[in-house]
Short mmCIF file of C-alpha atoms in Angstrom, two decimals:
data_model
loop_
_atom_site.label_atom_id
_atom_site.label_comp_id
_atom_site.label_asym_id
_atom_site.label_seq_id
_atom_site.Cartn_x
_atom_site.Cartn_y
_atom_site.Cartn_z
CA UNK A 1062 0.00 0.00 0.00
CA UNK A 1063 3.06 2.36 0.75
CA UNK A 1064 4.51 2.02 -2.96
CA UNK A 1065 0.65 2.41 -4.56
CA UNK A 1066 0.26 5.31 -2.18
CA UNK A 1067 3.81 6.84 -3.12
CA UNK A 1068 3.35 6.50 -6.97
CA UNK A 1069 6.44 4.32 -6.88
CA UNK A 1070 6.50 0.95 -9.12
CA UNK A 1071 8.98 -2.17 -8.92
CA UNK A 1072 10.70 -2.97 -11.58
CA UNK A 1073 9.65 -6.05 -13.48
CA UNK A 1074 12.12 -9.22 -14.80
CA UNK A 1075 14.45 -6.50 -17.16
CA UNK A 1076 16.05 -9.23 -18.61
CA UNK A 1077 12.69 -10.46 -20.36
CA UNK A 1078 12.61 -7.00 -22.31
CA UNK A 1079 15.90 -8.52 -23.69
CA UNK A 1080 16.58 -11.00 -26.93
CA UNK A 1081 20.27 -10.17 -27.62
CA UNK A 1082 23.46 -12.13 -26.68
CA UNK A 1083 27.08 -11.49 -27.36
CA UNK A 1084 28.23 -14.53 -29.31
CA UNK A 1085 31.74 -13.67 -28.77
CA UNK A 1086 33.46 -11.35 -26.33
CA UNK A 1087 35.93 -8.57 -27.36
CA UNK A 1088 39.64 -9.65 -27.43
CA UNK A 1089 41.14 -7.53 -24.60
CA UNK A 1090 45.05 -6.83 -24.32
CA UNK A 1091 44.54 -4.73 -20.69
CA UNK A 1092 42.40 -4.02 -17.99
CA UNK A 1093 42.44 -0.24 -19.31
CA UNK A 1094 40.91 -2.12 -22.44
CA UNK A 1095 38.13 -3.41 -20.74
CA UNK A 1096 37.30 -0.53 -18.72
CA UNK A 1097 37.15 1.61 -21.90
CA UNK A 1098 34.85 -0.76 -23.21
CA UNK A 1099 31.38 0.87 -24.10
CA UNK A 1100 28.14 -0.80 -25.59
CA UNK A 1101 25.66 2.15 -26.68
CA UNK A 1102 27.54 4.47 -24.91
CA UNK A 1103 27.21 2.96 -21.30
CA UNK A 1104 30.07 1.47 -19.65
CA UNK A 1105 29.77 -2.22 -19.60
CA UNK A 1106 33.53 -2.82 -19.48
CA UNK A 1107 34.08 -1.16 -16.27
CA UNK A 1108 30.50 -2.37 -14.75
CA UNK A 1109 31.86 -6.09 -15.50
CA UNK A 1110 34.96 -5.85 -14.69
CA UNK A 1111 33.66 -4.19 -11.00
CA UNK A 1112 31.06 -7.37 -10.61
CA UNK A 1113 34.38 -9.78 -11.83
CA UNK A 1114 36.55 -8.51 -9.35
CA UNK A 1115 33.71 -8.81 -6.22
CA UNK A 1116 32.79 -12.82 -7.42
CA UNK A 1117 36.58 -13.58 -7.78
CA UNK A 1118 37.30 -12.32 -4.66
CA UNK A 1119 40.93 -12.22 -5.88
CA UNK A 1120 44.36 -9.52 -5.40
CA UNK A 1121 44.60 -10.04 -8.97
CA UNK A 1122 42.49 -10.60 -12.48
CA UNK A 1123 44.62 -12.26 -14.92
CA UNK A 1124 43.67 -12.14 -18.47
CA UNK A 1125 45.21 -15.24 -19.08
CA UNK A 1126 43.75 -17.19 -17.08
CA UNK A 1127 40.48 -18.92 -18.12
CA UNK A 1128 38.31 -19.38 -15.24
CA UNK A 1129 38.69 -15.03 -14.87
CA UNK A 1130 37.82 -14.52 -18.47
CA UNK A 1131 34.92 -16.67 -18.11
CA UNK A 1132 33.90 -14.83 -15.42
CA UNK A 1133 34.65 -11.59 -17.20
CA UNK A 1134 32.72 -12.49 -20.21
CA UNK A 1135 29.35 -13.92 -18.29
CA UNK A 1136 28.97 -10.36 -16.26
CA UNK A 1137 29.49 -8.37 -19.50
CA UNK A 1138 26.96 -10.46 -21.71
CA UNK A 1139 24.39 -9.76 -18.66
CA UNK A 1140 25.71 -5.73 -18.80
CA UNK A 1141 25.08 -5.81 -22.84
CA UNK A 1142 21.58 -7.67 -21.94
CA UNK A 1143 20.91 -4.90 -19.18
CA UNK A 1144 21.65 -2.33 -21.73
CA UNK A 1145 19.61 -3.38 -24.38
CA UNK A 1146 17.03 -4.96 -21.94
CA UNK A 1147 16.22 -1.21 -20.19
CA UNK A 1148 16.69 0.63 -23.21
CA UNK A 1149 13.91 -1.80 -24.53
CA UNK A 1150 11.61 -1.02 -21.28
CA UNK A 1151 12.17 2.42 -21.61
CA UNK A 1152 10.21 2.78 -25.40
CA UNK A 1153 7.13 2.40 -23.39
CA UNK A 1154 7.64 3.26 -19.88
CA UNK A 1155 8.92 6.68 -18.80
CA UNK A 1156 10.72 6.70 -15.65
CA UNK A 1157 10.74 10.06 -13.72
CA UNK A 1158 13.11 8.87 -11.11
CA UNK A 1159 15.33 5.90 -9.94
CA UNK A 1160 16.99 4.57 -6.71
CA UNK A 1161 19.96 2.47 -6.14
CA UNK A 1162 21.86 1.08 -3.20
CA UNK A 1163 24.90 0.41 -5.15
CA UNK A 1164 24.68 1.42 -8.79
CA UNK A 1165 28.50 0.39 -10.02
CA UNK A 1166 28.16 -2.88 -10.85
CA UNK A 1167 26.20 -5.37 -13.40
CA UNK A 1168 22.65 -5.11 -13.00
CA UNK A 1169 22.26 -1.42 -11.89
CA UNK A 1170 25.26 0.37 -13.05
CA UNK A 1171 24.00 -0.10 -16.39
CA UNK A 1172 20.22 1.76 -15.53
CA UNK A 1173 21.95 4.34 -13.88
CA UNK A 1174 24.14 5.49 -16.15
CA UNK A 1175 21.00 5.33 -19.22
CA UNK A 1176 19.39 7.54 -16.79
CA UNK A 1177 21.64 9.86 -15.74
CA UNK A 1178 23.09 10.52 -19.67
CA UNK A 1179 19.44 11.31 -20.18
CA UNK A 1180 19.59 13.87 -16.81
CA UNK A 1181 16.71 11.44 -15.14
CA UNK A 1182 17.33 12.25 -11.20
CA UNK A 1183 18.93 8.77 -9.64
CA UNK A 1184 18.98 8.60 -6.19
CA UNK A 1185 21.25 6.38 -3.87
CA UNK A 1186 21.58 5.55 -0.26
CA UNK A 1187 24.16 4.08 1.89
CA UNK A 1188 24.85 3.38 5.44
CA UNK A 1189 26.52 6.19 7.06
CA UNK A 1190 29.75 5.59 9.53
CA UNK A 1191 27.46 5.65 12.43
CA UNK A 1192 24.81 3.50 13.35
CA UNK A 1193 20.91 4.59 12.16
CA UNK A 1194 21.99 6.69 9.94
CA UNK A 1195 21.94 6.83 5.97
CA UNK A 1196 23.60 9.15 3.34
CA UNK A 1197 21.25 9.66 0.35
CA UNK A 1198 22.54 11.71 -2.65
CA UNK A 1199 21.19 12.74 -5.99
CA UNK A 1200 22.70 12.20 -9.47
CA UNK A 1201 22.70 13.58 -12.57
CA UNK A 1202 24.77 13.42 -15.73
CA UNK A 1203 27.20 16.33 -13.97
CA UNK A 1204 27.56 14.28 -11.10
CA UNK A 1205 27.22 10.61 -12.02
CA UNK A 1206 31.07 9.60 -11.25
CA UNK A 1207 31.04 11.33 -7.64
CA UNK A 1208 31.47 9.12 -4.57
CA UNK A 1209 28.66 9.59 -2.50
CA UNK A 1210 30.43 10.42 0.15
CA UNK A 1211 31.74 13.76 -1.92
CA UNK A 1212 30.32 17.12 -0.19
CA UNK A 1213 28.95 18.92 -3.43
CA UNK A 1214 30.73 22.26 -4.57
CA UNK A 1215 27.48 23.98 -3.59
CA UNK A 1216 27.75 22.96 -0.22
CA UNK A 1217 31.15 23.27 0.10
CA UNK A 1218 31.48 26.44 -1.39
CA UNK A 1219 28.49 27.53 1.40
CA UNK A 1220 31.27 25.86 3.70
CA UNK A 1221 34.11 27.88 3.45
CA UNK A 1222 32.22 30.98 4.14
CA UNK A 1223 31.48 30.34 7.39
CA UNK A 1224 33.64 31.09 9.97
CA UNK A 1225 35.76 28.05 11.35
CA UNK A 1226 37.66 28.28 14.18
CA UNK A 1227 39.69 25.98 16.29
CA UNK A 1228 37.47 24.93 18.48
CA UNK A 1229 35.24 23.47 15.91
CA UNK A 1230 38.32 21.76 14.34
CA UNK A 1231 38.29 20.02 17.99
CA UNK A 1232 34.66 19.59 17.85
CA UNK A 1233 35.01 17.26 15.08
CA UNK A 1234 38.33 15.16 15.86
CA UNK A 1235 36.23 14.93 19.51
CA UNK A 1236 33.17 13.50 17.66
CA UNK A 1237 34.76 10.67 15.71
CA UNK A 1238 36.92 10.12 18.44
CA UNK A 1239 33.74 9.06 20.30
CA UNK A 1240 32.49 6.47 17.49
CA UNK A 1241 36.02 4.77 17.82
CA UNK A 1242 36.03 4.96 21.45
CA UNK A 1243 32.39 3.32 21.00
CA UNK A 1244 33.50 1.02 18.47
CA UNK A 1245 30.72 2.50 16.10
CA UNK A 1246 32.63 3.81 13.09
CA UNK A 1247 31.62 2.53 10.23
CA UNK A 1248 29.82 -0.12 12.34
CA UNK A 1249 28.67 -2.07 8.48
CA UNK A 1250 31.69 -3.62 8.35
CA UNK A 1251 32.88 -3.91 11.51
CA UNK A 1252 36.19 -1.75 11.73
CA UNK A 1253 36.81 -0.41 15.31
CA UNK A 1254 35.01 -3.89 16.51
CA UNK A 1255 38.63 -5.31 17.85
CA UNK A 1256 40.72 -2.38 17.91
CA UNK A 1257 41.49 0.38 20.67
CA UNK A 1258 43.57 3.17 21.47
CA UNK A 1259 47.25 3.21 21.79
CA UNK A 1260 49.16 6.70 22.94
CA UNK A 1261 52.18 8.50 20.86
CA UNK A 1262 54.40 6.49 23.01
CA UNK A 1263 52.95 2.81 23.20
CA UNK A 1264 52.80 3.36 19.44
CA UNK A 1265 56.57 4.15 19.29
CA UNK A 1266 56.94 1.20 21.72
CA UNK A 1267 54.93 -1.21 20.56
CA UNK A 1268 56.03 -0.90 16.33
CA UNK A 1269 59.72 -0.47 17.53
CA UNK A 1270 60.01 2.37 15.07
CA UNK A 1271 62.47 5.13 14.51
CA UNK A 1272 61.16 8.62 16.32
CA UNK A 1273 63.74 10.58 14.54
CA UNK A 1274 62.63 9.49 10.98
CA UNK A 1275 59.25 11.30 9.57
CA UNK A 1276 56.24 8.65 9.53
CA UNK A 1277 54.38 7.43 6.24
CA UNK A 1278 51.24 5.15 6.75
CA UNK A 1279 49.38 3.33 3.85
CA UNK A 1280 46.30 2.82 3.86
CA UNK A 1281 45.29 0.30 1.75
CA UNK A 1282 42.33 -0.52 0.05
CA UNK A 1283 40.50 -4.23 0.01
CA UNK A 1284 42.49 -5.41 -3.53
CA UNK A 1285 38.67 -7.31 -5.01
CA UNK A 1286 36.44 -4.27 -4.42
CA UNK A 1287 36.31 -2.88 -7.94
CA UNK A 1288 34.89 0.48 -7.72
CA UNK A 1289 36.27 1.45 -10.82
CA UNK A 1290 33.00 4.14 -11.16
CA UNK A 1291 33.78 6.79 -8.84
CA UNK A 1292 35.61 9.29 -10.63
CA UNK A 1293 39.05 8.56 -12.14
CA UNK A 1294 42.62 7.06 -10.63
CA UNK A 1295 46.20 7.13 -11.64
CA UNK A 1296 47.04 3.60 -11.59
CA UNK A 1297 44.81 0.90 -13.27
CA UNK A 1298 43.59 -1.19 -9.59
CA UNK A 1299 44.43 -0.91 -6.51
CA UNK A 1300 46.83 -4.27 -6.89
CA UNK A 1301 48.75 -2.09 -8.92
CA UNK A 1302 48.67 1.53 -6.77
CA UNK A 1303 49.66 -0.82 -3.72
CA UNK A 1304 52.72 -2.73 -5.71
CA UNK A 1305 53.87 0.26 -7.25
CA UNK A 1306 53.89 2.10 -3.84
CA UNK A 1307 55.88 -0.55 -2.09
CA UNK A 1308 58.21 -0.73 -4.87
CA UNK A 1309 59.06 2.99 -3.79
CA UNK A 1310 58.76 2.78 -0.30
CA UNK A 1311 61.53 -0.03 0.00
CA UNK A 1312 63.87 2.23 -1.34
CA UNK A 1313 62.82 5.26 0.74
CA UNK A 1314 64.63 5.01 3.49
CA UNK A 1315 64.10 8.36 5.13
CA UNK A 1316 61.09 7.78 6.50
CA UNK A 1317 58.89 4.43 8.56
CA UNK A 1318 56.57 2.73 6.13
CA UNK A 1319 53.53 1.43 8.01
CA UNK A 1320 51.26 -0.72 6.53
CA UNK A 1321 47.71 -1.30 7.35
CA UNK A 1322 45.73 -3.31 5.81
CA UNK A 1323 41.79 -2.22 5.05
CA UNK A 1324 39.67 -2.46 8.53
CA UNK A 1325 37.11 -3.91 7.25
CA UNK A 1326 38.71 -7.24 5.50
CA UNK A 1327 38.62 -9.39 8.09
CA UNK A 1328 34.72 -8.63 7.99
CA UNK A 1329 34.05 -8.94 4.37
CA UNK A 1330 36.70 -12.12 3.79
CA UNK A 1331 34.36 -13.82 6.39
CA UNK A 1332 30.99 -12.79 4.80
CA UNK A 1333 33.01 -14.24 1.65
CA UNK A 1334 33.78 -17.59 3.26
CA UNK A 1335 37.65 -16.50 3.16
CA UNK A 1336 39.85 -17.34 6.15
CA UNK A 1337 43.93 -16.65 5.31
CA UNK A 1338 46.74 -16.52 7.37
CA UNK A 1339 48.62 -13.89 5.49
CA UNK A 1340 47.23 -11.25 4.14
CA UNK A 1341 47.15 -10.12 0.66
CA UNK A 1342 49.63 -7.30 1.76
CA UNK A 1343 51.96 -10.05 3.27
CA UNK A 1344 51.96 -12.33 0.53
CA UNK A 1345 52.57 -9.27 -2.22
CA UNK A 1346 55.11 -8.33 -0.57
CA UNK A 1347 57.10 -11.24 0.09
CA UNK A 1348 56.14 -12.04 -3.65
CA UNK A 1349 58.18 -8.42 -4.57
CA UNK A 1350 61.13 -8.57 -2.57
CA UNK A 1351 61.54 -12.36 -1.09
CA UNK A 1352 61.20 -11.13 2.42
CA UNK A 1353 59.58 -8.34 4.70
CA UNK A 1354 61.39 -5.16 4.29
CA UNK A 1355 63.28 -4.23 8.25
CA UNK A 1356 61.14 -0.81 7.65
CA UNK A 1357 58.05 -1.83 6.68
CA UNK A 1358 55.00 -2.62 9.60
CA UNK A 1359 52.65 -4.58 8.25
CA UNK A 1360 49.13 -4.10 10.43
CA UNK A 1361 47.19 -7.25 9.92
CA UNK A 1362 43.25 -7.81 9.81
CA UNK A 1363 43.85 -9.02 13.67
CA UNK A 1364 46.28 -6.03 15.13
CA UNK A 1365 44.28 -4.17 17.65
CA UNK A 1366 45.99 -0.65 16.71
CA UNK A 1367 43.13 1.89 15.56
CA UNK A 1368 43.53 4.42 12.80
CA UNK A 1369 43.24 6.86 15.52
CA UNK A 1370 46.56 5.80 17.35
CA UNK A 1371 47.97 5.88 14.12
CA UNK A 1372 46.80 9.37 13.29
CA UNK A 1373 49.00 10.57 16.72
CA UNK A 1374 52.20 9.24 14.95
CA UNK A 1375 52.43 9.77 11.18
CA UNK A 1376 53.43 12.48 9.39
CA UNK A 1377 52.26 11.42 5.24
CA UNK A 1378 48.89 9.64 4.51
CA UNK A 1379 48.70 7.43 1.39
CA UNK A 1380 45.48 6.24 0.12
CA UNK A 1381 43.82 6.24 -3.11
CA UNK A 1382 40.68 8.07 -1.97
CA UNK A 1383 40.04 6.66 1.73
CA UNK A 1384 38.72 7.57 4.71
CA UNK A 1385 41.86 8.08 6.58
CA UNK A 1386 43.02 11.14 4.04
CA UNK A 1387 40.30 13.11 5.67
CA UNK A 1388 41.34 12.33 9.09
CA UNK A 1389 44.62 12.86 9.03
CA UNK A 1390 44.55 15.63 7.39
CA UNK A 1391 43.02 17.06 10.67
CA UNK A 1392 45.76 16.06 12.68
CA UNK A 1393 48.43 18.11 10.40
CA UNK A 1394 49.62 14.90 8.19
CA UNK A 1395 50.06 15.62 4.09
CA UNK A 1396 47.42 13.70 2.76
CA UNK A 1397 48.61 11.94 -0.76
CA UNK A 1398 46.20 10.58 -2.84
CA UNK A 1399 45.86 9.47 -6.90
CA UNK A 1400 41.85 9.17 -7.37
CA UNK A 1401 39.36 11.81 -7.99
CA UNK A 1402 35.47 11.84 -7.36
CA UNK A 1403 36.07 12.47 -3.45
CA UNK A 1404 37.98 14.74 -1.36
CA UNK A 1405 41.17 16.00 -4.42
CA UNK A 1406 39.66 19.54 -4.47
CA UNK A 1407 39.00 20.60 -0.82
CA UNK A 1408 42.15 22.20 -0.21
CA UNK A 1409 43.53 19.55 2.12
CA UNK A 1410 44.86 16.74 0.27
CA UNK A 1411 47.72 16.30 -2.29
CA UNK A 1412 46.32 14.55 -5.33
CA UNK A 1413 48.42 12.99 -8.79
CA UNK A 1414 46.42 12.68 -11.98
CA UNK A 1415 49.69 11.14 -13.23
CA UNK A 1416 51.41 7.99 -11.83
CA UNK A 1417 55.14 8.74 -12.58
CA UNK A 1418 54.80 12.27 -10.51
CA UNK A 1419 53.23 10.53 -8.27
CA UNK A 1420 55.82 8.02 -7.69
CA UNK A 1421 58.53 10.34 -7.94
CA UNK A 1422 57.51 12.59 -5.31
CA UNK A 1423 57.26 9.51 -2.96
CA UNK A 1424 60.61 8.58 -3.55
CA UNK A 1425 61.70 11.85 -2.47
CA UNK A 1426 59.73 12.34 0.86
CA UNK A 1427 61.89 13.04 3.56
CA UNK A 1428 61.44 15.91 6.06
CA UNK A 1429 57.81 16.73 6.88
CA UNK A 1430 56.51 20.19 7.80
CA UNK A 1431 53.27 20.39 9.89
CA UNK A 1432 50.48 21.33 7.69
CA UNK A 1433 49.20 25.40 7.96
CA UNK A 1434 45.46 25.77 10.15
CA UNK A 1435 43.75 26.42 7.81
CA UNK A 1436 44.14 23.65 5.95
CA UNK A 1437 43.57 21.65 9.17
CA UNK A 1438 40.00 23.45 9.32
CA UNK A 1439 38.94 22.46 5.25
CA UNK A 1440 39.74 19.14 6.66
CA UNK A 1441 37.40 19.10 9.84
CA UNK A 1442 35.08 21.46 7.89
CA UNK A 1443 34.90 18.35 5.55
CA UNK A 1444 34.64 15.72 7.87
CA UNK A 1445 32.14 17.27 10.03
CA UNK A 1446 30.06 18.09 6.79
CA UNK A 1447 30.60 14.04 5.60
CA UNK A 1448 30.07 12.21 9.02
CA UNK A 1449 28.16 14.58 10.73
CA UNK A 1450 26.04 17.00 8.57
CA UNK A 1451 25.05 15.08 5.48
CA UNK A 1452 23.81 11.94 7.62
CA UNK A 1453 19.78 11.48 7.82
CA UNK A 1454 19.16 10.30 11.19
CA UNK A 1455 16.55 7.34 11.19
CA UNK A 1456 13.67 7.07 13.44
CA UNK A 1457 11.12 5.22 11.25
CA UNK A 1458 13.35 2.47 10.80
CA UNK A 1459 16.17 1.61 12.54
CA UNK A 1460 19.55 0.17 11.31
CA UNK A 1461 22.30 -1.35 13.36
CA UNK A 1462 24.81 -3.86 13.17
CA UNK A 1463 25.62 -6.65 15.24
CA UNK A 1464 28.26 -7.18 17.28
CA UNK A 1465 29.71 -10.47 15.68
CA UNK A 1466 31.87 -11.85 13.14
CA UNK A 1467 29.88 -10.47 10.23
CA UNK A 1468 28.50 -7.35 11.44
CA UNK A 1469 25.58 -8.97 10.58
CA UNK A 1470 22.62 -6.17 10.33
CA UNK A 1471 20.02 -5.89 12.50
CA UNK A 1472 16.96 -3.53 10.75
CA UNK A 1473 13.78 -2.81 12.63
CA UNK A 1474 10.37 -1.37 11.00
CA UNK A 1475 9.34 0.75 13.48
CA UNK A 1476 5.91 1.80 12.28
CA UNK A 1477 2.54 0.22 11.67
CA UNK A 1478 0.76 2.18 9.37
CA UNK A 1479 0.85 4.41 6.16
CA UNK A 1480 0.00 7.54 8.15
CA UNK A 1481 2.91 6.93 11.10
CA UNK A 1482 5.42 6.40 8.36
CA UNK A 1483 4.59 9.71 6.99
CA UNK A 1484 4.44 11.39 10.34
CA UNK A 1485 7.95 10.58 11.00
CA UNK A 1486 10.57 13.14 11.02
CA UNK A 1487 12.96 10.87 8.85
CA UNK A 1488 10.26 10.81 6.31
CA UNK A 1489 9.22 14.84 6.17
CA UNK A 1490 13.38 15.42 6.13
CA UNK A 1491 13.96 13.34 3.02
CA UNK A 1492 10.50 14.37 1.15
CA UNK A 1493 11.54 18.02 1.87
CA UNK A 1494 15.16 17.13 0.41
CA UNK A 1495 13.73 15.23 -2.39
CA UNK A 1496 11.78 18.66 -3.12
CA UNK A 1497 14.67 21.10 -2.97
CA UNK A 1498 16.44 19.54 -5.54
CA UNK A 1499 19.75 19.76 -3.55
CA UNK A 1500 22.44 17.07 -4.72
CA UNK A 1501 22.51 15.96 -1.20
CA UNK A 1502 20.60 16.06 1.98
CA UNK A 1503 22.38 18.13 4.65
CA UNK A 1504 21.22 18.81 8.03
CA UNK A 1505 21.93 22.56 8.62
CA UNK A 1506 20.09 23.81 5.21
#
């Protein structure tokens, strides 16, 4: 009765509006190949090769090897048949509006990008990094390749004319210190669930490294999660960002090379049935150079060290696009990153379109300078607009996450009719965003 009542329609079996096959897939000589694939102008190369990298579940895709190009070629025949399948639907149906959860890979990637081109509004949602609470944003063709995560120029431009002072900067390193302290951050995937603090000098103590020598921390990203659709990057996956990165850090010897490997691995490898010893880190490594390098720290899935401790201590953070470039940044650390579609423009991150500058300025770190305050405040100004402004707080539903081995969640419907669902605050916030035509919902409009 709620979707009749809302106007809003399920989408039937698309594949039935859908009568052609590939007979042969494309020879492809490179990944860069297949992400530059296009059929009708939507990007089924990069939506397949997203979906082939989750179901492999693998560091690496190998075009040689058969069992990935089988893969490969099964999830772009269904992105062709998606293509032609809601291109078919859409002769006779007109859509005013769409919503995804997770429109990247085969099966929605491919609607959401037909809609968008055609400047159709797309919205998506996603669990926030605190419990009951969800990020929505709205797309359009100007947008579509933004993380959702990204605070629009709009609102960020609205951002920097406020005043920010130091306290606020405190404010927000304060407020996410209280989700790890809680062991809520990013409760979905269980990150803080078995870690805790550490001070400066436990830190020191417990990684035996050198306090003399400036501090570089990588923050890696899980090697199978192909989000190839959020804006651009510099190297081809991260397999290849992380190698290539290593590669330089060996020979860096100026500075201690922490690693740490993604928090929330040792969730998603057991919602995947995976169980290793070594971690993918470990084993490339070893792989590269035979051995451990003495100044690299590898933090497995099991260390018990939280980003936070780390954030006391280092003095560069490397990531592609993650989390941890925003927090740092608020502690004074150069944040270097080499995708776009996030956080590159805000004024508090150092970000390579190009691969060889990239690598060439990391082989040349050495001394670090503390970074000025102001660009510590775009950095809390930007975290406390990500974690804490753009965040719809629920109250008609409610959506937490258990605390076991898979963060399994826990969702509650928390109504019992038509007329209480409306009533709820949740509800009136998001139908008044939906109605402003903002990009995103934000709390202090």
């Amino acid at each position: 009765s709620l979707i009749k009542a809302s106007n809003i329609k399920p989408l039937p079996p698309l594949l039935s509006y859908n009568n052609l096959l590939l007979s042969k897939i494309p020879e492809f000589h490179s990944i860069i190949e297949i992400k530059k694939y296009k059929w009708k102008k939507i990007s089924c190369g990069t939506f397949a090769l997203s979906s082939t990298f989750r179901e492999l579940k693998s560091e690496e895709f190998n075009l040689k090897n058969y069992n990935h190009l089988k893969i490969l070629k099964k999830n772009l025949n269904k992105s062709v048949s998606c293509v032609e399948a809601f291109n078919n639907f859409l002769i006779n149906h007109k859509v005013g509006a769409a919503v995804f959860s997770d429109p990247g890979y085969v099966g929605q990637g491919e609607m959401f990008e037909i809609l968008t081109n055609k400047n159709i509004p797309c919205y998506q949602f996603y669990v926030s990094n605190d419990e009951n609470k969800i990020i929505f944003k709205k797309y359009l063709k100007n947008n579509q390749k933004d993380h959702f995560d990204k605070i629009s120029n709009k609102n960020w431009n609205r951002l920097l004319k406020k005043k920010n002072s130091h306290k606020q900067l405190k404010n927000s390193l304060n407020n996410i210190k209280k989700l790890y302290a809680k062991k809520n951050w990013f409760p979905s995937v269980g990150t803080t669930r078995s870690e805790k603090f550490y001070s400066q000098k436990d830190i020191y103590k417990k990684l035996k490294i050198n306090k003399k020598k400036p501090t570089a921390v990588i923050f890696n990203h899980i090697f199978w999660d192909g989000t190839f659709f959020y804006g651009s990057e510099a190297f081809t996956t991260y397999r290849e960002w992380f190698l290539e990165t290593i590669k330089i850090a060996n020979k860096n010897n100026n500075l201690n090379w922490i690693i740490k490997t993604h928090p929330a691995n040792k969730v998603q490898n057991l919602r995947a049935g995976i169980n290793e010893n070594f971690t993918e880190e470990e084993k490339m490594i070893k792989k590269t150079f035979g051995f451990i390098p003495n100044n690299f720290k590898i933090l497995k899935n099991n260390n018990k060290i939280n980003s936070w401790s780390l954030y006391q201590i280092l003095d560069y953070c490397i990531t592609i696009r993650g989390t941890p470039g925003i927090e740092s940044a608020m502690f004074g650390a150069e944040t270097i990153i080499t995708g776009s579609g996030r956080y590159e423009n805000r004024g508090f991150a150092k970000y390579f379109k190009n691969k060889n500058n990239y690598l060439k300025y990391l082989s040349n770190l050495s001394n670090f300078n503390k970074k000025k305050i102001s660009v510590l405040k775009k950095a809390s100004l930007y975290a406390d607009g990500v974690f804490f402004k753009k965040p719809m707080s629920l109250n008609s539903i409610s959506v937490n996450f258990k605390n076991n081995k898979t963060a399994d969640m826990d969702l509650k419907i928390k109504f019992n009719s038509q007329k209480e669902f409306l009533n709820n605050k949740d509800t009136s916030n998001l139908i008044s965003w939906i109605n402003s035509g903002n990009e995103e919902f934000y709390s202090d409009y």
